[in-house]
XYZ file of C-alpha atoms in Angstrom:
124
model
C -38.550 40.937 23.168
C -39.512 37.516 21.823
C -37.958 34.282 22.987
C -37.759 31.013 21.070
C -36.581 27.544 21.992
C -35.757 24.455 19.973
C -37.231 22.105 22.561
C -40.630 22.138 24.235
C -40.539 21.876 28.013
C -39.967 23.958 31.103
C -37.738 22.003 33.477
C -36.222 22.554 36.896
C -33.309 20.740 38.509
C -34.139 18.636 41.568
C -31.993 16.290 43.611
C -33.067 12.744 42.760
C -32.472 9.715 44.992
C -31.199 7.713 41.986
C -30.205 8.213 38.366
C -33.377 7.971 36.284
C -33.936 7.456 32.559
C -35.587 10.096 30.400
C -39.344 9.948 30.793
C -39.322 8.516 34.300
C -42.263 9.920 36.251
C -41.160 11.421 39.573
C -42.814 12.594 42.773
C -41.563 14.434 45.837
C -40.059 11.877 48.214
C -37.241 9.423 48.748
C -34.048 10.319 50.568
C -33.483 13.415 48.375
C -36.055 15.781 46.820
C -37.624 13.482 44.199
C -38.010 9.759 43.604
C -39.638 7.439 41.045
C -43.407 7.826 41.345
C -45.705 5.005 42.419
C -49.475 4.435 42.461
C -51.217 7.070 44.561
C -48.430 9.668 44.254
C -49.051 13.141 42.898
C -46.493 13.172 40.091
C -44.356 16.299 39.852
C -43.347 15.664 36.229
C -40.983 13.490 34.202
C -37.236 13.426 33.632
C -36.569 15.779 30.710
C -34.646 14.773 27.592
C -33.838 18.250 26.254
C -35.294 21.062 28.348
C -36.056 24.272 26.512
C -36.049 26.399 29.648
C -33.827 25.317 32.539
C -34.508 26.607 36.029
C -32.203 26.134 39.021
C -29.410 25.249 36.560
C -26.615 25.739 39.071
C -27.850 22.990 41.409
C -24.970 20.545 41.615
C -25.888 16.945 40.832
C -29.506 17.752 39.995
C -31.781 16.099 37.448
C -33.934 18.184 35.104
C -37.606 17.442 35.715
C -40.098 18.656 33.101
C -42.806 20.612 34.919
C -44.686 21.910 31.864
C -44.753 21.173 28.164
C -44.218 18.322 25.709
C -41.912 15.499 26.808
C -41.458 11.745 26.451
C -43.125 9.969 29.395
C -42.772 6.319 30.437
C -46.233 4.766 30.233
C -47.378 1.220 30.944
C -50.407 -0.333 29.299
C -52.353 0.750 26.250
C -53.027 4.474 25.939
C -55.013 6.687 23.572
C -54.213 10.208 22.452
C -56.015 12.630 24.756
C -56.154 10.313 27.759
C -55.135 11.786 31.081
C -52.142 10.210 32.854
C -51.522 9.468 36.533
C -48.540 7.984 38.376
C -48.211 4.192 38.308
C -45.462 1.870 39.557
C -41.697 2.202 39.163
C -41.688 5.709 37.718
C -44.256 5.068 35.006
C -47.640 6.563 34.213
C -50.905 4.886 33.283
C -54.091 6.092 31.590
C -56.386 7.521 34.254
C -59.923 6.389 34.948
C -62.640 9.049 34.603
C -62.682 11.543 37.476
C -59.202 10.458 38.646
C -57.316 12.696 41.022
C -53.652 13.534 40.578
C -53.639 13.786 36.772
C -50.296 15.278 35.745
C -50.191 14.878 31.948
C -52.183 14.161 28.764
C -51.086 11.637 26.112
C -50.296 13.179 22.729
C -50.150 9.833 20.952
C -51.746 6.384 21.103
C -50.126 2.996 21.656
C -51.605 -0.523 21.847
C -48.370 -1.839 23.406
C -49.293 -3.089 26.885
C -45.708 -2.966 28.161
C -43.631 0.019 29.295
C -42.761 2.481 26.525
C -42.065 6.166 25.939
C -44.870 8.259 24.494
C -45.131 11.973 23.865
C -47.261 13.690 26.480
C -47.886 17.208 27.691
C -47.132 17.856 31.357
C -49.864 19.984 32.876
């Protein structure tokens, strides 16, 4: 049997310590299960806009976190398509330096905007 989905990510519901915007990068922590990621965190994924596959859907009050696939991700600073992303401050990601640990995604588009913006990325 084949399965098809209109959207492009695999997401699971987690209890978040706050209400986060789509694309917010999260890590395990805070006073619930997940919190906005910061520098040095191993990002779990990003808040999903429209999950294709929804795991743990009956969790009351949960937030869908994209664990795999294509999603919008909040990124700060300039980024180039193909650059690896790591957690930064306030639930954002930043382009990783070579040989960085804790890479969680790859940028699918480029942006010269040095502020915070949403870009398409693939969650590894």
